[in-house]
Tab-separated table of C-alpha atoms in Angstrom:
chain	number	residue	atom	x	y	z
A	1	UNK	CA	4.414	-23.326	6.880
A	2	UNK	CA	1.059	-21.949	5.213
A	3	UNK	CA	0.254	-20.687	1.627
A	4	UNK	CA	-3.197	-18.648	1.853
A	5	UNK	CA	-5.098	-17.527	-0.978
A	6	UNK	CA	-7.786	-14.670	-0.223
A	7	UNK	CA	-8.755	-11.552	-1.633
A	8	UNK	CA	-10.699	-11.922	-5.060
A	9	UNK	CA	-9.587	-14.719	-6.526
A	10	UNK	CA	-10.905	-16.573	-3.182
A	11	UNK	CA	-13.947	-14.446	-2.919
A	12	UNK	CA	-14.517	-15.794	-7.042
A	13	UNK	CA	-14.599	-12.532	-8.037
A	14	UNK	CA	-10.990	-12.614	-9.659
A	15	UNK	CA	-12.246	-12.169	-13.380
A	16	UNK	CA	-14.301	-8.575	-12.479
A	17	UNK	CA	-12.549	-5.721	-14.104
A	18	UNK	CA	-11.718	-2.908	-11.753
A	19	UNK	CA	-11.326	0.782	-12.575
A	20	UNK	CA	-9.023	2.070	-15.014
A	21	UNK	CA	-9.137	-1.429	-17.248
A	22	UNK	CA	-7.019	-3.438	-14.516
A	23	UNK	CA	-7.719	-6.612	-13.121
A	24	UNK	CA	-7.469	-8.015	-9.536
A	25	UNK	CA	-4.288	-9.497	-8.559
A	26	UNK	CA	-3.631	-12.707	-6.592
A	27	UNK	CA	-3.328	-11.971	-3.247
A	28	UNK	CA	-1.123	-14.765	-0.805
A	29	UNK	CA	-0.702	-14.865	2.784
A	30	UNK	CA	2.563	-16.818	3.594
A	31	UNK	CA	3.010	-17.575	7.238
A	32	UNK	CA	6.492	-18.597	8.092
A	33	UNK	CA	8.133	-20.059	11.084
A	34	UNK	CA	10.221	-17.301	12.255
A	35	UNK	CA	8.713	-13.607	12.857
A	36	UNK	CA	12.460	-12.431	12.135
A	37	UNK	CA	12.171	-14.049	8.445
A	38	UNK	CA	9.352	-11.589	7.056
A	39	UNK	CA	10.308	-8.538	9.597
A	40	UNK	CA	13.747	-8.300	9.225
A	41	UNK	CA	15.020	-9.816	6.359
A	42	UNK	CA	15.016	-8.318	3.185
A	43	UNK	CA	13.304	-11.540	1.644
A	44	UNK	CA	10.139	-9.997	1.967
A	45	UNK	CA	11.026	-7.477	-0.836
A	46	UNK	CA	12.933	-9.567	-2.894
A	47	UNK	CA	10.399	-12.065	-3.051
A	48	UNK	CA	7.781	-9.434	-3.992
A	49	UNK	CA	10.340	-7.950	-6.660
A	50	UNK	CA	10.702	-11.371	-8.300
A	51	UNK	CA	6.987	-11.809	-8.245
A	52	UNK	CA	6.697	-8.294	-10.358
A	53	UNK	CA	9.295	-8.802	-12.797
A	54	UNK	CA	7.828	-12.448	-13.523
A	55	UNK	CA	4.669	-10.937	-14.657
A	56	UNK	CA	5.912	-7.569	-16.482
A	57	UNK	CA	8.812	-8.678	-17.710
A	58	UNK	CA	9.263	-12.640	-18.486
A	59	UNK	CA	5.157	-12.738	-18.794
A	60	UNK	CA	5.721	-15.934	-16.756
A	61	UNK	CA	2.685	-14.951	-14.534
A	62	UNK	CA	-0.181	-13.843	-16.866
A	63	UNK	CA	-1.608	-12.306	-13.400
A	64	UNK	CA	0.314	-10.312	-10.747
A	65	UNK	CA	0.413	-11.516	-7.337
A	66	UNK	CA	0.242	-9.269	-4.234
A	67	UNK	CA	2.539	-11.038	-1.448
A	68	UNK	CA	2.406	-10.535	2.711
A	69	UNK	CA	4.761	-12.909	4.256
A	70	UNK	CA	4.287	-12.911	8.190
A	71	UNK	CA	5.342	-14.901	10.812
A	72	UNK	CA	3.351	-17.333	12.766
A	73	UNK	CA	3.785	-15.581	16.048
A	74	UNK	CA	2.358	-12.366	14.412
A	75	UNK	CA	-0.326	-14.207	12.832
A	76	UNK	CA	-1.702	-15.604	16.236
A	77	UNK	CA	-1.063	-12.704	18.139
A	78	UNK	CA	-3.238	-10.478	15.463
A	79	UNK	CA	-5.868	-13.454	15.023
A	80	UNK	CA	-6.193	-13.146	19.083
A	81	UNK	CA	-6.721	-9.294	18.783
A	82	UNK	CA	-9.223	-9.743	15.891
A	83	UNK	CA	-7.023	-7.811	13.560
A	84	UNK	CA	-9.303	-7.593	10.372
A	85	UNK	CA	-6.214	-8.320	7.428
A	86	UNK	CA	-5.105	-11.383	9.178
A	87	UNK	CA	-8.646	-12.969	10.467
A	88	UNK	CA	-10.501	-12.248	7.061
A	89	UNK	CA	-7.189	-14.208	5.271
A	90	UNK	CA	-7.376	-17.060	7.443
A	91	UNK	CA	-11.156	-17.304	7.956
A	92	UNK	CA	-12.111	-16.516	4.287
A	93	UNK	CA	-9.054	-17.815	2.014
A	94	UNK	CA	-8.444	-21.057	0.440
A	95	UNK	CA	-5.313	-22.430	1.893
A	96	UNK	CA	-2.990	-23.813	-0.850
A	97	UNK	CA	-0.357	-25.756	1.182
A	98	UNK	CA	0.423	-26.071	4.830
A	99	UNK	CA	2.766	-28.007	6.939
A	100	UNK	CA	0.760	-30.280	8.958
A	101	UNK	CA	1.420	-29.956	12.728
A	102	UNK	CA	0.898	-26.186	13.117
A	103	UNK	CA	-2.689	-25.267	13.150
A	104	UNK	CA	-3.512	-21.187	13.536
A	105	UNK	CA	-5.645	-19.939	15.799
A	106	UNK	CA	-9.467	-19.516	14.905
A	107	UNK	CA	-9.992	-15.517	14.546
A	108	UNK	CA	-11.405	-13.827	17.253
A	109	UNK	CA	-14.454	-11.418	17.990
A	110	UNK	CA	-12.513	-8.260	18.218
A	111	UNK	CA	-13.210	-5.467	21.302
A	112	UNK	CA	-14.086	-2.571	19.182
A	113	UNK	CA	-13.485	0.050	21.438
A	114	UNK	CA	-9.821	-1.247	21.548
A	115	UNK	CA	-9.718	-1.572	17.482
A	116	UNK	CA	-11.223	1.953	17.837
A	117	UNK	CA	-8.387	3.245	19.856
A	118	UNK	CA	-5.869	1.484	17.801
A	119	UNK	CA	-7.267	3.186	14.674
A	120	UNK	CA	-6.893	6.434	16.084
A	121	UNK	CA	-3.392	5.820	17.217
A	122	UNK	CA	-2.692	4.871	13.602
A	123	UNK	CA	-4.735	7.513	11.983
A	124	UNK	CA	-2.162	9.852	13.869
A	125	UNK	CA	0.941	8.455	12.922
A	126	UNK	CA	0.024	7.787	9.611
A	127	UNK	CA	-1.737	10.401	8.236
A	128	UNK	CA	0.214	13.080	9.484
A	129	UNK	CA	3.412	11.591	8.337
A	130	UNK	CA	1.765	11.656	4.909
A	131	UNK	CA	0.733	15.799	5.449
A	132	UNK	CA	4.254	16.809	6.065
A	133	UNK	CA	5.792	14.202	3.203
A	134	UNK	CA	2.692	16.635	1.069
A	135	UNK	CA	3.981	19.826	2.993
A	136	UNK	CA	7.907	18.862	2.059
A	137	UNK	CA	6.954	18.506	-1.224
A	138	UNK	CA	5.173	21.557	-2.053
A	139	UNK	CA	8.399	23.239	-0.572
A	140	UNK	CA	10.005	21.701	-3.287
A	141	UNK	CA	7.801	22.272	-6.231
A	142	UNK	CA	8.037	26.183	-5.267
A	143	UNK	CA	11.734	26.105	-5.297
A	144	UNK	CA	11.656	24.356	-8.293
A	145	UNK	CA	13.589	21.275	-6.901
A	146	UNK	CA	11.775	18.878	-9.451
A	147	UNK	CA	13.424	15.922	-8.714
A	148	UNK	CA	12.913	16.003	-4.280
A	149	UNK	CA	9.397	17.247	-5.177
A	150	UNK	CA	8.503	14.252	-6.458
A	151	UNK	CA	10.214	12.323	-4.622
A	152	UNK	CA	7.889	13.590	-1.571
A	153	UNK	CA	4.901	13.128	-3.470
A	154	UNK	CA	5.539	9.463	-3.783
A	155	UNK	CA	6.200	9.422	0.289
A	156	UNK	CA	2.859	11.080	0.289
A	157	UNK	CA	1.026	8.686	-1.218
A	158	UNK	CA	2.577	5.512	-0.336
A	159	UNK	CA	2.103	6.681	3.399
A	160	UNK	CA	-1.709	7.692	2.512
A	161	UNK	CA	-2.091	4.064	0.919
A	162	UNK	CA	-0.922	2.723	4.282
A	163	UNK	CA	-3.356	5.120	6.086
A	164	UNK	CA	-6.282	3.747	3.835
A	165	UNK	CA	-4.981	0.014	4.741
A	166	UNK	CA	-4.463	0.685	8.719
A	167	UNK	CA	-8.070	2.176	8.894
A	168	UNK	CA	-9.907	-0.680	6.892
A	169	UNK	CA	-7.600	-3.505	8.301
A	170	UNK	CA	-5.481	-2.812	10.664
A	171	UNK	CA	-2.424	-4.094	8.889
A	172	UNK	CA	-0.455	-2.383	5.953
A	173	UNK	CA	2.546	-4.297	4.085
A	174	UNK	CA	6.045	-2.986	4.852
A	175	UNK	CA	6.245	-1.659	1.169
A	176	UNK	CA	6.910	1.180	-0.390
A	177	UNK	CA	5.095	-0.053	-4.042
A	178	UNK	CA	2.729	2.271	-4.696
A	179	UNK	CA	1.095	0.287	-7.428
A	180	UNK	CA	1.173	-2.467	-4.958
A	181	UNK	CA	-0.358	-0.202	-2.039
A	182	UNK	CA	-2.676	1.402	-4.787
A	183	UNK	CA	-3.714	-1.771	-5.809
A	184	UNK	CA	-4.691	-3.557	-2.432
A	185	UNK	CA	-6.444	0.023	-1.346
A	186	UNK	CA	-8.561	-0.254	-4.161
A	187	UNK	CA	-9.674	-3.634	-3.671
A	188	UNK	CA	-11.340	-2.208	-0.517
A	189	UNK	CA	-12.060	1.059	-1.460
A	190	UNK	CA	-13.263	1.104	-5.145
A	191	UNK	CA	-13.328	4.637	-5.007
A	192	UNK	CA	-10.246	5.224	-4.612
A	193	UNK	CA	-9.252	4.685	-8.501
A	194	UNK	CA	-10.772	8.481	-9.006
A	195	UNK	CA	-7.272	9.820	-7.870
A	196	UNK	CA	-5.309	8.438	-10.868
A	197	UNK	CA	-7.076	8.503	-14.088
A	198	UNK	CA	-5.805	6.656	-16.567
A	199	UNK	CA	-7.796	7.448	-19.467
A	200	UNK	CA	-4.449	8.870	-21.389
A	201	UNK	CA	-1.023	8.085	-22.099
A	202	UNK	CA	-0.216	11.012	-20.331
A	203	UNK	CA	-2.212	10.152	-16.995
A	204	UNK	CA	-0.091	6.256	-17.522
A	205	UNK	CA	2.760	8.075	-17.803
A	206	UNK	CA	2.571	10.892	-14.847
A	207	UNK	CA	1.749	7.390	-12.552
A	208	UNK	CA	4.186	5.351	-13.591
A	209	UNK	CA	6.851	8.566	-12.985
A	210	UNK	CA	5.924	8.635	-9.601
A	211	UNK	CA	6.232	4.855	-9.228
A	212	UNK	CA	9.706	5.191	-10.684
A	213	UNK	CA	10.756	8.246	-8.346
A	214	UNK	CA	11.528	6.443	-5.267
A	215	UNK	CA	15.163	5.217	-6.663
A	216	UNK	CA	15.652	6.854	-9.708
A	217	UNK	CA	14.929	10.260	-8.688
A	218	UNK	CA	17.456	9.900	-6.220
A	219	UNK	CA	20.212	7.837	-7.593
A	220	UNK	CA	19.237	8.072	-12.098
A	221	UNK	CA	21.145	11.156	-13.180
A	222	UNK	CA	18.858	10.760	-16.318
A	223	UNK	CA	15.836	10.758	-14.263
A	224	UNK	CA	13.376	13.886	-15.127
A	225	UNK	CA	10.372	15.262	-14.881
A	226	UNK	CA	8.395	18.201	-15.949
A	227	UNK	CA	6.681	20.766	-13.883
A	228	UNK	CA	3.879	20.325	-15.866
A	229	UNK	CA	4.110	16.565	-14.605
A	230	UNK	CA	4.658	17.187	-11.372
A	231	UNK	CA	1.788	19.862	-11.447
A	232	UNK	CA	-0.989	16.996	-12.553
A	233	UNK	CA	0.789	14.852	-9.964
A	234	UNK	CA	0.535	17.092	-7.035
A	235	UNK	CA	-3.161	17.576	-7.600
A	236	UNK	CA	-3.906	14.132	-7.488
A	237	UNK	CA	-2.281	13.801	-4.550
A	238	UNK	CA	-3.651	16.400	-2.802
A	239	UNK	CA	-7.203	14.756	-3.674
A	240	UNK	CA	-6.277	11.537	-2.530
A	241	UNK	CA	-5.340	13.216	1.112
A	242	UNK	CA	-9.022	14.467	0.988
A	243	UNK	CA	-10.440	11.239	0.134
A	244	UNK	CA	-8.495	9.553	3.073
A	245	UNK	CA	-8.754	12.138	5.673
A	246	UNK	CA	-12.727	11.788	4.783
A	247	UNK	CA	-12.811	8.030	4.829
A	248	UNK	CA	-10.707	7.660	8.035
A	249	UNK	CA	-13.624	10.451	9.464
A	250	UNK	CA	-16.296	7.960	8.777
A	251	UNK	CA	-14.223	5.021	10.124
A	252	UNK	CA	-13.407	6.782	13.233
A	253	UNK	CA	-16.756	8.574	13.913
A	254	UNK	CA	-15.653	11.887	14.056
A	255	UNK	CA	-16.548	14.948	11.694
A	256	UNK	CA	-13.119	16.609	10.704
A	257	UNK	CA	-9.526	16.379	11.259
A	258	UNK	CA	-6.932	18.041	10.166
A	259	UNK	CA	-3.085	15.994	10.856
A	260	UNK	CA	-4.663	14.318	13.587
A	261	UNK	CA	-6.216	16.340	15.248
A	262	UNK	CA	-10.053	16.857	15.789
């Protein structure tokens, strides 16, 4: 029904370099008719995995494209609550195509004590989620089982991507990229692009190993990695869970928490 540009390329800041060499990606809100079409469907993932292998693979897109399909109810029922993703998208993007007829909502002034408590709420789901996917994999690194361990420490840090996202926007994509996640987190939060270096092959390669680990550590009998690997990995995420217990501090007002608690 609606094809929204926003993010960089709407802001006109597309062309800036960010961290690491990499470039912004084009990011697309696409509001459907039917809620059930972008929650549960798997077209939402095989859109996105089309969109990916048209830019690294056929070199069809010379830039990638970040994708968040939603449906229309969702859209005006997060535009009416001021939900910051969805009301900077539609209030600050360039619309590309819509389907006359069906007009959104105009965004609303949000109740901030009610975004606070919603932050909160997600701050505790989230973020704790990610310290036991950290916990479970340390487990695993001691026993030496290589292949869960990192398997946990890409939980970890997809789940702390959505933490980052939740706090800033209130909204996270039902993904479990985490170049994808990585990528929209440091759109927001610069910063961020201090927990992956990527100054060396090596630092490329550790990344991309943990990119790979959600299927093929589970289902590629070839699939390895080293504990020396795994070692670099683990610290990085362990300072990323610093960085976003500190930032979801500052965003919540509070001084320290540790799994949700203060």
């Amino acid at each position: 029904m609606k094809v929204i540009l926003f993010g960089a390329y709407a802001r006109g800041t597309g062309t800036r370099e960010l961290p690491g060499g990499r470039t912004p990606k084009y990011s697309i809100l696409v509001v459907v008719s039917d809620d059930r079409l972008a929650q549960k469907s798997d077209f939402p993932l095989h859109a996105e995995d089309r969109l990916m292998r048209e830019h690294a693979i056929t070199r069809q897109l010379a830039v990638p494209i970040s994708l968040s399909i939603r449906g229309i109810k969702s859209v005006h029922r997060d535009l009416s609550h001021g939900k910051s993703f969805v009301c900077g998208a539609v209030a600050d993007g360039t619309v590309l195509y819509e389907l006359p007829g069906h007009p959104l909502s105009l965004p609303m002034v949000p109740d901030h004590a009610a975004v606070l408590q919603e932050r909160r709420a997600d701050f505790d789901y989230w973020f704790s989620s990610a310290s036991e996917f950290l916990e479970f994999a340390q487990i695993s690194l001691a026993r030496k089982w290589l292949n869960r361990a990192v398997f946990q420490f890409h939980q970890a840090t997809e789940v702390l991507y959505h933490t980052v996202l939740y706090m800033l926007t209130g909204d996270s994509p039902r993904s479990q990229n985490v170049t994808w996640l990585r990528d929209r987190s440091e759109n927001i939060v610069p910063a961020l692009a201090r927990a992956w270096p990527s100054e060396t092959k090596s630092e490329k390669r550790c990344f991309k190993r943990l990119h790979d680990s959600y299927v093929k550590s589970r289902y590629d009998r070839q699939y390895r990695i080293s504990e020396d690997e795994l070692a670099w990995i683990a610290g990085r995420v362990d300072y990323l869970h610093s960085e976003v217990q500190a930032l979801s501090c500052d965003r919540l007002g509070v001084d320290f928490m540790v799994r949700g608690e203060t």
